[in-house]
Short mmCIF file of C-alpha atoms in Angstrom, two decimals:
data_model
loop_
_atom_site.label_atom_id
_atom_site.label_comp_id
_atom_site.label_asym_id
_atom_site.label_seq_id
_atom_site.Cartn_x
_atom_site.Cartn_y
_atom_site.Cartn_z
CA MET A 154 12.30 -29.75 65.64
CA GLY A 155 14.37 -32.69 64.49
CA PHE A 156 18.07 -33.27 64.10
CA ALA A 157 17.92 -36.28 61.78
CA GLY A 158 20.41 -36.33 58.94
CA LEU A 159 23.21 -34.33 60.52
CA GLY A 160 25.35 -37.43 60.63
CA LEU A 161 25.25 -37.45 56.82
CA LEU A 162 26.74 -33.98 56.43
CA ALA A 163 29.78 -34.00 54.16
CA PHE A 164 32.26 -32.60 56.69
CA GLY A 165 34.99 -34.89 55.47
CA ALA A 166 35.95 -36.08 58.96
CA GLN A 167 34.23 -37.41 62.04
CA ALA A 168 35.90 -34.69 64.10
CA ALA A 169 33.99 -32.10 62.12
CA VAL A 170 30.72 -33.93 62.69
CA ASP A 171 31.41 -33.80 66.42
CA LYS A 172 31.44 -30.01 66.22
CA VAL A 173 27.67 -29.96 65.67
CA SER A 174 24.94 -30.73 68.21
CA PRO A 175 21.25 -29.84 68.60
CA THR A 176 19.88 -27.33 71.12
CA GLN A 177 16.34 -26.61 72.26
CA SER A 178 15.85 -23.92 69.60
CA GLY A 179 18.49 -24.66 67.00
CA VAL A 180 21.98 -26.02 66.52
CA MET A 181 25.34 -25.52 68.27
CA VAL A 182 28.67 -25.49 66.47
CA GLN A 183 32.09 -25.59 68.12
CA LEU A 184 34.54 -23.19 66.43
CA GLY A 185 37.89 -23.36 68.16
CA THR A 186 37.26 -22.35 71.77
CA ALA A 187 33.97 -20.66 70.88
CA GLN A 188 30.49 -22.17 70.91
CA VAL A 189 28.25 -20.70 68.22
CA GLU A 190 24.51 -21.30 68.31
CA LEU A 191 22.12 -20.68 65.43
CA ALA A 192 18.60 -20.57 66.84
CA ALA A 193 15.02 -19.42 66.36
CA ALA A 194 14.11 -16.71 68.86
CA SER A 195 10.61 -16.52 67.39
CA PRO A 196 9.02 -17.41 64.04
CA GLU A 197 10.15 -14.00 62.69
CA ILE A 198 13.50 -13.62 64.47
CA LEU A 199 16.72 -15.62 64.38
CA ARG A 200 19.54 -15.57 66.92
CA LEU A 201 23.28 -15.95 66.41
CA SER A 202 25.04 -16.55 69.74
CA VAL A 203 28.76 -16.75 70.55
CA ARG A 204 30.02 -18.08 73.88
CA TYR A 205 33.49 -18.30 75.37
CA ASP A 206 32.24 -19.54 78.73
CA SER A 207 30.15 -22.43 80.02
CA GLN A 208 26.84 -20.56 79.80
CA THR A 209 24.25 -21.79 77.30
CA GLY A 210 20.96 -20.46 75.99
CA PRO A 211 20.01 -16.85 75.28
CA ILE A 212 21.40 -14.07 77.46
CA PRO A 213 18.75 -12.66 79.85
CA SER A 214 18.30 -8.97 79.07
CA SER A 215 16.08 -6.05 80.03
CA PHE A 216 16.03 -5.24 76.30
CA LEU A 217 13.88 -8.26 75.46
CA SER A 218 10.18 -8.91 75.83
CA GLN A 219 8.37 -12.18 75.08
CA THR A 220 11.01 -13.89 72.98
CA ASN A 221 13.25 -16.97 73.03
CA GLN A 222 10.19 -19.13 73.59
CA ALA A 223 10.59 -20.55 70.13
CA ALA A 224 11.14 -24.28 70.54
CA GLY A 225 9.39 -25.94 67.61
CA THR A 226 9.08 -22.79 65.49
CA GLY A 227 12.18 -23.53 63.38
CA LYS A 228 13.66 -26.41 61.47
CA ILE A 229 17.28 -27.50 61.53
CA ILE A 230 18.59 -27.71 57.99
CA GLU A 231 21.76 -28.83 56.21
CA ALA A 232 23.03 -28.56 52.66
CA ASP A 233 26.48 -28.84 51.05
CA GLY A 234 28.19 -28.97 54.40
CA TRP A 235 26.34 -25.93 55.81
CA VAL A 236 24.10 -26.27 58.87
CA GLY A 237 21.57 -23.89 60.35
CA ILE A 238 18.03 -23.00 61.30
CA LYS A 239 15.07 -22.13 59.09
CA THR A 240 11.91 -20.24 60.06
CA LYS A 241 9.18 -18.66 58.00
CA ALA A 242 11.28 -15.46 57.93
CA GLY A 243 14.51 -16.91 56.54
CA LYS A 244 17.59 -19.04 57.13
CA LEU A 245 20.62 -18.58 59.35
CA LEU A 246 23.46 -20.80 58.10
CA LEU A 247 27.05 -21.60 59.11
CA ASP A 248 29.79 -23.76 57.62
CA PRO A 249 31.46 -25.64 60.53
CA ARG A 250 34.49 -26.38 58.34
CA THR A 251 35.36 -22.75 57.62
CA GLY A 252 33.42 -20.66 60.12
CA GLU A 253 31.59 -18.74 57.38
CA TRP A 254 28.02 -17.68 58.09
CA THR A 255 25.21 -15.99 56.21
CA LEU A 256 21.61 -14.82 56.57
CA LEU A 257 19.07 -15.57 53.85
CA GLY A 258 15.55 -14.24 53.52
CA THR A 259 12.58 -15.90 51.90
CA ASP A 260 13.29 -17.43 48.48
CA ASP A 261 16.93 -17.71 49.62
CA VAL A 262 17.68 -14.05 48.92
CA THR A 263 21.02 -13.12 50.51
CA LEU A 264 20.55 -10.50 53.23
CA ILE A 265 23.97 -10.77 54.89
CA PRO A 266 26.73 -12.02 52.55
CA LYS A 267 28.98 -14.86 53.64
CA GLY A 268 31.63 -13.90 56.13
CA LYS A 269 33.95 -15.76 58.46
CA ILE A 270 32.63 -15.80 61.97
CA GLY A 271 35.80 -17.75 62.66
CA GLU A 272 37.67 -14.50 62.20
CA LEU A 273 35.92 -12.88 65.13
CA ASP A 274 38.46 -11.42 67.50
CA HIS A 275 38.25 -12.49 71.13
CA SER A 276 40.58 -11.17 73.79
CA VAL A 277 40.90 -13.61 76.68
CA SER A 278 42.47 -11.08 79.02
CA ALA A 279 40.65 -11.09 82.34
CA LYS A 280 40.69 -7.30 82.34
CA HIS A 281 39.55 -6.80 78.76
CA GLN A 282 37.33 -9.46 77.25
CA GLN A 283 35.41 -8.77 74.08
CA ILE A 284 33.90 -10.46 71.05
CA ARG A 285 33.82 -9.01 67.57
CA ILE A 286 31.32 -10.35 65.02
CA ARG A 287 31.61 -9.37 61.39
CA LEU A 288 28.51 -9.02 59.21
CA GLY A 289 29.20 -9.18 55.50
CA TRP A 290 28.19 -6.22 53.34
CA ASN A 291 27.78 -5.77 49.60
CA PRO A 292 31.04 -3.96 48.65
CA GLN A 293 29.27 -2.31 45.74
CA LYS A 294 27.09 -0.33 48.15
CA PRO A 295 28.17 2.04 50.95
CA VAL A 296 27.33 1.06 54.50
CA ALA A 297 24.27 3.06 55.52
CA VAL A 298 21.67 2.01 58.08
CA TYR A 299 18.79 3.48 60.07
CA GLY A 300 17.42 3.32 63.62
CA CYS A 301 20.44 3.51 65.96
CA GLY A 302 19.04 6.45 67.91
CA ASN A 303 20.30 10.03 67.92
CA GLY A 304 23.97 9.56 68.75
CA VAL A 305 24.70 11.16 65.39
CA PRO A 306 22.48 13.87 63.87
CA ASN A 307 21.90 12.08 60.56
CA LEU A 308 19.10 9.72 59.66
CA VAL A 309 21.56 7.56 57.71
CA GLN A 310 24.27 6.19 60.01
CA THR A 311 27.61 4.43 59.51
CA ALA A 312 28.62 3.75 63.12
CA ALA A 313 27.06 3.80 66.57
CA HIS A 314 28.69 3.94 69.99
CA THR A 315 25.92 2.84 72.33
CA GLY A 316 25.12 5.04 75.32
CA VAL A 317 22.84 7.61 76.92
CA SER A 318 23.31 11.29 77.66
CA ASP A 319 21.32 14.48 78.24
CA GLY A 320 18.71 14.07 75.50
CA GLY A 321 20.72 11.34 73.79
CA ALA A 322 20.00 7.64 73.36
CA THR A 323 22.01 5.43 71.02
CA ILE A 324 20.95 1.80 70.97
CA PRO A 325 22.57 -1.43 69.72
CA TYR A 326 20.17 -1.83 66.80
CA TYR A 327 19.85 -0.92 63.15
CA TRP A 328 17.88 -1.67 59.99
CA SER A 329 19.80 -2.20 56.76
CA PRO A 330 18.33 -1.54 53.31
CA ALA A 331 19.81 -4.94 52.46
CA GLY A 332 16.63 -6.26 54.09
CA TYR A 333 17.32 -7.08 57.70
CA ALA A 334 17.41 -5.54 61.18
CA VAL A 335 19.68 -6.52 64.06
CA LEU A 336 19.76 -6.07 67.84
CA ALA A 337 22.87 -6.86 69.87
CA VAL A 338 22.70 -8.16 73.46
CA THR A 339 25.67 -8.52 75.83
CA ALA A 340 26.05 -10.30 79.15
CA ASP A 341 25.64 -6.92 80.91
CA ASP A 342 23.05 -4.47 79.59
CA ASN A 343 25.04 -1.62 81.13
CA GLN A 344 27.99 -2.52 78.91
CA SER A 345 26.21 -2.77 75.60
CA ALA A 346 27.57 -3.51 72.15
CA SER A 347 28.57 -0.96 69.51
CA TRP A 348 29.27 -1.23 65.79
CA ARG A 349 31.09 0.45 62.95
CA ALA A 350 31.59 -0.08 59.23
CA ALA A 351 34.91 -1.47 58.06
CA GLY A 352 37.05 0.85 55.96
CA ASN A 353 36.77 -1.37 52.90
CA ARG A 354 32.96 -1.31 53.05
CA GLU A 355 32.84 -5.11 52.97
CA ALA A 356 31.62 -5.63 56.51
CA VAL A 357 30.05 -4.18 59.63
CA THR A 358 31.78 -5.15 62.86
CA TRP A 359 29.90 -5.45 66.15
CA THR A 360 31.98 -5.30 69.33
CA PHE A 361 30.61 -7.00 72.45
CA PRO A 362 32.24 -6.45 75.87
CA GLY A 363 32.61 -9.72 77.77
CA SER A 364 32.66 -13.37 76.76
CA ARG A 365 29.05 -13.74 75.54
CA ALA A 366 27.27 -12.22 72.56
CA ASP A 367 23.76 -12.54 71.10
CA LEU A 368 22.87 -11.06 67.72
CA TYR A 369 19.15 -11.03 66.96
CA LEU A 370 18.54 -11.04 63.21
CA MET A 371 15.22 -9.91 61.76
CA PRO A 372 14.63 -10.29 58.01
CA ALA A 373 12.77 -7.08 57.14
CA ALA A 374 12.33 -5.68 53.64
CA THR A 375 11.21 -2.23 54.85
CA LEU A 376 11.60 0.08 57.83
CA GLN A 377 7.99 -0.68 58.71
CA ASP A 378 8.71 -4.42 58.75
CA ALA A 379 11.78 -3.76 60.89
CA ALA A 380 9.78 -1.66 63.37
CA LYS A 381 7.23 -4.45 63.76
CA ALA A 382 9.90 -7.11 64.28
CA TYR A 383 11.80 -4.91 66.72
CA ALA A 384 8.61 -4.27 68.72
CA ARG A 385 7.95 -8.02 68.89
CA LEU A 386 11.48 -8.45 70.19
CA THR A 387 11.69 -5.60 72.71
CA GLY A 388 8.02 -4.93 73.46
CA PHE A 389 5.21 -2.79 72.10
CA ALA A 390 4.54 0.64 73.56
CA PRO A 391 1.11 0.77 75.23
CA VAL A 392 -1.32 3.56 74.40
CA PRO A 393 -0.69 6.31 76.98
CA PRO A 394 -3.43 8.02 79.03
CA ARG A 395 -5.73 10.11 76.85
CA TRP A 396 -4.84 13.38 78.59
CA THR A 397 -1.21 13.04 77.45
CA PHE A 398 -2.34 13.72 73.87
CA GLY A 399 -3.24 17.24 74.93
CA TYR A 400 -1.08 20.26 75.73
CA LEU A 401 1.28 19.78 78.70
CA GLN A 402 2.77 22.95 80.21
CA SER A 403 6.23 22.51 81.72
CA ARG A 404 7.87 25.27 83.72
CA TRP A 405 10.87 25.85 85.97
CA GLY A 406 10.30 28.73 88.32
CA TRP A 407 6.95 28.38 90.09
CA THR A 408 7.05 30.49 93.25
CA ASN A 409 3.89 29.87 95.30
CA ARG A 410 0.35 28.54 95.17
CA GLN A 411 -1.02 31.85 93.87
CA ASP A 412 1.47 31.71 90.99
CA VAL A 413 0.10 28.32 89.90
CA ALA A 414 -3.52 29.46 90.23
CA ALA A 415 -2.87 32.64 88.27
CA ALA A 416 -1.22 30.71 85.43
CA LEU A 417 -4.17 28.36 85.14
CA ASP A 418 -6.64 31.26 85.21
CA ARG A 419 -4.72 32.90 82.38
CA PHE A 420 -4.93 29.76 80.25
CA HIS A 421 -8.69 29.74 80.69
CA GLU A 422 -9.03 33.48 80.00
CA LEU A 423 -7.23 33.03 76.68
CA ASN A 424 -9.12 29.81 75.87
CA ILE A 425 -5.87 27.86 75.58
CA PRO A 426 -6.48 24.17 76.33
CA VAL A 427 -4.09 22.67 78.88
CA ASP A 428 -4.17 19.12 80.23
CA ALA A 429 -1.25 19.07 82.66
CA PHE A 430 1.16 21.28 84.55
CA ILE A 431 4.63 19.76 84.74
CA PHE A 432 6.55 21.03 87.78
CA ASP A 433 10.32 21.24 88.08
CA PHE A 434 12.25 20.61 91.32
CA GLU A 435 10.57 23.42 93.25
CA TRP A 436 7.47 21.25 93.76
CA TYR A 437 9.36 19.24 96.39
CA THR A 438 12.31 21.42 97.46
CA ARG A 439 12.96 25.14 97.92
CA LYS A 440 16.45 24.91 96.42
CA PRO A 441 18.05 22.72 93.75
CA ASP A 442 19.47 19.52 95.11
CA TYR A 443 22.60 20.30 93.07
CA GLU A 444 23.61 22.40 96.07
CA LEU A 445 23.63 19.39 98.40
CA ALA A 446 26.87 17.73 99.48
CA ASP A 447 27.42 14.02 98.91
CA ALA A 448 26.30 13.35 102.49
CA GLY A 449 22.94 15.00 101.87
CA GLU A 450 21.01 17.33 104.13
CA ALA A 451 18.84 16.70 107.18
CA GLY A 452 15.14 16.79 106.45
CA PHE A 453 15.39 16.97 102.65
CA ALA A 454 11.97 16.09 101.16
CA ASP A 455 12.75 13.10 98.95
CA PHE A 456 9.18 11.79 99.16
CA GLY A 457 7.37 14.94 100.31
CA TRP A 458 6.67 18.35 98.83
CA ASN A 459 7.55 22.00 99.20
CA PRO A 460 4.97 23.56 101.58
CA GLN A 461 5.78 27.04 100.27
CA LEU A 462 4.50 26.08 96.82
CA PHE A 463 1.94 23.49 97.94
CA PRO A 464 0.80 23.89 101.56
CA ASP A 465 -1.50 20.87 101.06
CA LEU A 466 -0.50 18.92 97.95
CA ARG A 467 -3.60 16.73 98.01
CA GLU A 468 -5.94 19.72 97.98
CA GLU A 469 -3.98 21.55 95.27
CA ILE A 470 -3.94 18.46 93.05
CA LYS A 471 -7.65 17.99 93.67
CA GLU A 472 -8.32 21.58 92.61
CA LEU A 473 -6.24 21.17 89.45
CA LYS A 474 -8.04 17.92 88.61
CA ALA A 475 -11.41 19.65 89.06
CA ARG A 476 -10.33 21.91 86.19
CA ASP A 477 -9.15 18.91 84.09
CA VAL A 478 -5.47 19.60 84.71
CA ARG A 479 -3.12 16.83 85.89
CA PHE A 480 -0.11 17.21 88.14
CA VAL A 481 3.22 15.90 86.82
CA GLY A 482 6.30 16.20 89.04
CA ILE A 483 9.98 15.93 88.23
CA ARG A 484 12.00 13.17 89.90
CA LYS A 485 15.73 12.65 90.23
CA PRO A 486 17.37 9.19 90.51
CA ARG A 487 18.95 10.06 93.84
CA LEU A 488 18.22 11.04 97.42
CA GLY A 489 18.94 14.20 99.37
CA ASP A 490 18.02 13.31 102.95
CA ALA A 491 21.15 12.55 104.97
CA GLN A 492 19.57 9.85 107.12
CA LEU A 493 18.05 8.05 104.14
CA LEU A 494 21.38 8.21 102.34
CA GLN A 495 23.10 6.54 105.30
CA MET A 496 20.50 3.76 105.21
CA VAL A 497 20.82 3.31 101.45
CA ARG A 498 24.62 3.12 101.61
CA SER A 499 24.54 0.64 104.48
CA ASN A 500 22.34 -1.57 102.28
CA ARG A 501 24.59 -1.00 99.24
CA TRP A 502 21.63 0.35 97.28
CA ASP A 503 23.62 3.17 95.71
CA LEU A 504 25.49 2.97 92.41
CA ARG A 505 28.93 3.71 93.84
CA SER A 506 28.73 0.73 96.16
CA GLN A 507 28.25 -1.41 93.05
CA GLY A 508 31.51 -0.27 91.53
CA TYR A 509 30.29 2.65 89.41
CA LYS A 510 32.90 5.33 89.98
CA ASN A 511 32.09 8.28 87.75
CA VAL A 512 28.48 8.67 88.83
CA PRO A 513 26.78 11.10 91.24
CA ALA A 514 27.41 9.99 94.80
CA ARG A 515 23.72 10.04 95.78
CA ASP A 516 22.37 8.06 92.79
CA LEU A 517 20.31 4.94 93.49
CA ASP A 518 20.86 1.48 92.00
CA PHE A 519 17.40 0.78 90.55
CA LEU A 520 18.67 -2.57 89.24
CA ASN A 521 18.44 -3.77 92.85
CA ALA A 522 14.99 -5.29 93.51
CA ASP A 523 15.12 -4.51 97.24
CA LEU A 524 15.83 -0.85 96.51
CA ARG A 525 12.94 -0.73 94.07
CA GLU A 526 10.57 -2.21 96.67
CA TRP A 527 11.66 0.36 99.26
CA TYR A 528 11.28 3.15 96.69
CA ILE A 529 7.76 1.96 95.84
CA LYS A 530 6.69 1.92 99.49
CA SER A 531 8.28 5.32 100.13
CA SER A 532 6.35 6.80 97.18
CA ALA A 533 2.93 5.71 98.45
CA GLY A 534 2.03 9.15 99.84
CA LEU A 535 2.67 10.84 96.50
CA TYR A 536 0.43 8.44 94.63
CA ASP A 537 -2.20 8.90 97.34
CA ALA A 538 -1.94 12.67 96.90
CA GLY A 539 -2.84 12.26 93.24
CA VAL A 540 0.40 12.75 91.25
CA ALA A 541 -0.62 11.70 87.73
CA ALA A 542 2.75 11.04 86.14
CA TRP A 543 6.49 11.52 86.52
CA TRP A 544 9.14 13.53 84.72
CA ASN A 545 12.29 11.42 85.17
CA ASP A 546 15.43 13.51 84.83
CA GLU A 547 19.21 12.99 84.99
CA GLY A 548 19.11 9.19 84.90
CA GLU A 549 22.08 8.76 82.57
CA ALA A 550 24.52 7.35 85.15
CA THR A 551 24.01 3.86 83.69
CA TYR A 552 22.56 2.67 80.43
CA THR A 553 19.57 0.98 82.09
CA THR A 554 18.74 3.42 84.91
CA TYR A 555 15.64 4.69 83.09
CA TYR A 556 14.48 1.13 82.42
CA TYR A 557 14.62 -0.03 86.05
CA TRP A 558 13.38 3.33 87.34
CA ASN A 559 10.31 2.96 85.14
CA LEU A 560 9.96 -0.64 86.28
CA ALA A 561 9.64 0.63 89.86
CA GLU A 562 7.12 3.30 88.84
CA ARG A 563 5.07 0.78 86.87
CA ALA A 564 4.99 -1.54 89.89
CA ALA A 565 4.00 1.34 92.19
CA LEU A 566 1.12 2.34 89.95
CA ASP A 567 -0.07 -1.28 89.80
CA ARG A 568 -0.05 -1.38 93.59
CA TYR A 569 -1.65 1.97 94.37
CA ARG A 570 -3.81 2.53 91.28
CA PRO A 571 -4.56 -0.83 89.68
CA ASN A 572 -5.44 -0.74 85.96
CA ALA A 573 -4.15 2.84 85.53
CA ARG A 574 -2.00 3.66 82.52
CA LEU A 575 1.55 4.70 83.30
CA TRP A 576 3.08 7.71 81.57
CA THR A 577 6.55 9.04 82.32
CA LEU A 578 8.74 11.57 80.55
CA ASN A 579 12.42 10.56 80.37
CA ARG A 580 15.61 12.28 79.18
CA ALA A 581 16.93 9.09 77.56
CA PHE A 582 16.08 5.38 77.30
CA SER A 583 17.41 1.91 76.53
CA PRO A 584 15.69 -0.80 74.46
CA GLY A 585 12.54 -2.09 76.15
CA THR A 586 11.81 1.04 78.20
CA GLN A 587 8.87 1.74 75.91
CA ARG A 588 7.07 -1.35 77.29
CA PHE A 589 6.11 0.54 80.45
CA GLY A 590 4.44 3.54 78.83
CA ALA A 591 7.55 5.71 78.95
CA ALA A 592 8.09 8.67 76.63
CA ALA A 593 11.23 10.70 75.98
CA TRP A 594 12.01 14.35 75.46
CA THR A 595 14.98 15.96 73.76
CA GLY A 596 16.81 17.01 76.91
CA ASP A 597 18.21 20.38 77.93
CA ILE A 598 18.49 22.03 74.52
CA ASN A 599 19.31 25.54 73.38
CA SER A 600 16.60 27.98 72.31
CA SER A 601 17.89 28.47 68.77
CA TRP A 602 16.79 27.97 65.18
CA GLU A 603 19.68 25.54 64.68
CA THR A 604 18.43 23.35 67.52
CA LEU A 605 14.89 23.50 66.21
CA ALA A 606 16.11 22.47 62.75
CA ALA A 607 17.86 19.41 64.23
CA THR A 608 14.86 18.30 66.28
CA PRO A 609 12.89 16.42 63.58
CA ALA A 610 15.84 14.11 62.87
CA ASN A 611 16.32 13.53 66.61
CA LEU A 612 12.70 12.56 67.09
CA LEU A 613 12.57 10.39 63.98
CA ASN A 614 15.77 8.59 64.99
CA TRP A 615 14.24 7.83 68.37
CA SER A 616 11.00 6.62 66.80
CA LEU A 617 12.94 4.33 64.45
CA SER A 618 14.78 2.92 67.47
CA GLY A 619 11.59 1.95 69.31
CA MET A 620 10.73 4.97 71.48
#
C-alpha cells in the first residue's frame, strides 16, 4: 500500500495537505479536533473511524472475528481533492477541505451519497460524550433497512435502539437496499451505538457513546451478500451437534426421577422421536432462586444438582443417553450460595462491583477472565456427569453477558471434552455470539395466536442479524 502522490493533491494550501497522513491500513485525515481514518478492514469491508482521543487503530470488540488484518489489501487513492481507500469491494472517500464523505461500490456506483462528516456532533462533556455520524440517503426513497434484530416487529426498519431483553436482541447493524451493510462499534461493547432516520429522509444518523467510533461498511447488492460479509466480519456459526436438529423437549415442572422416566416411556410408546430433555431450574434446586435474598442461601447448589429429582445425576444421564436422549440444563448468570457470593464480591467478580447499578445483585461479571476461569473449574463436575448442553437464561443485565458466558462454556468444553461441538440456547445475543455455537429462542412469550403470528418475523429478523 503506497502513499505516493498525496503531496500533489489540490488542497489549495499546505495546511490542508498536513491534514492527511498514511496509516497501516489506509489514510488518516484531521478534521478539527477529530481524527478520521478511512481504512480496509478486509478485502470486502471498509472502515470509517472517528477519534477524539489519542487512541489509534481499530477498536477491539467482542463483535469482531478475524478482521482488521488487512494491511496490503487496499490502495490509497486521490482524485479532485478527495482522498480515500479502494478495495475490490468499493471505495471509501473523504474531502479533507469540506469534511464530506461517500461510499462507492464497484464501477463507482454511489452507495452512500455525499454527506458532511464534519457536521458530526461531538459533546466533549466528561459526563456525556458521544459521536454522531451521518450517512447520506437518497431523498427520493424512504429510509428502510433490514437486519437490526427484533427490537421492532417489522422486517423493514427505520430506527434501532440497540439492546437486549427477554427474547429481544437489537444489534448495531443493518443492510440497506441502496447496496451496502454497516456495523457500528463503540469503545465499550456494553454501550453500543444506535441509529435513526432523519426527519427529512436525507440521512441516517448513528449515535456512538464515548469518544471513539468505528463504522464498518460492506458493499452488498443483496441481503445474501450482506449476510456473507457480516459473517466474515463477526464470525460464522459452526454446524451444531447433529442431535440438536431433532426434537428437544423443554419442560418446567419435573417432580422426581420417576416423572422423567415416565415421560420418556410415553414418548417411546407413541413413537414420537425425542433427542433431548431440557430441564428448568428444578434440575439443580428444589425452589426457584428468585426467592433468594441478595446475600444468598447456605448450601445452595450452584454447581450441583437436586437429589430429589436426580439422586445420582451421572447414572440418570447415562440412562437417558442409552436411549439416545441428551440432558440439557438451564443455567442462570448468578450464584445462590452465600459463601460463594461472599468470595465473588471480595474478588469484585460481580456486576454491581463494576458499577452496574440496575442489575440483579447476584449476577456475575463474565467479562472478567479470572471469574470465567473459576466458573470453568467449578463446572467440571457437571461436564463429567455428562451434561450435553446449556440453556442460558436471564443474561440480559449487560449487552455482552451472553457472549462472555458462552466464551466460558466454550472454553470449559474444550478443556473437559476436546473436539466436542458446543450448543447453547440463549434468550438474547450480541454480535459475534454465534461464533461459539450458540442458538437463541424467543424468550418467555404468551401462548396466543397473536404471538404465534409474530414469531416468523422475530426469527427472520434474528437470522438476518447473524444469529
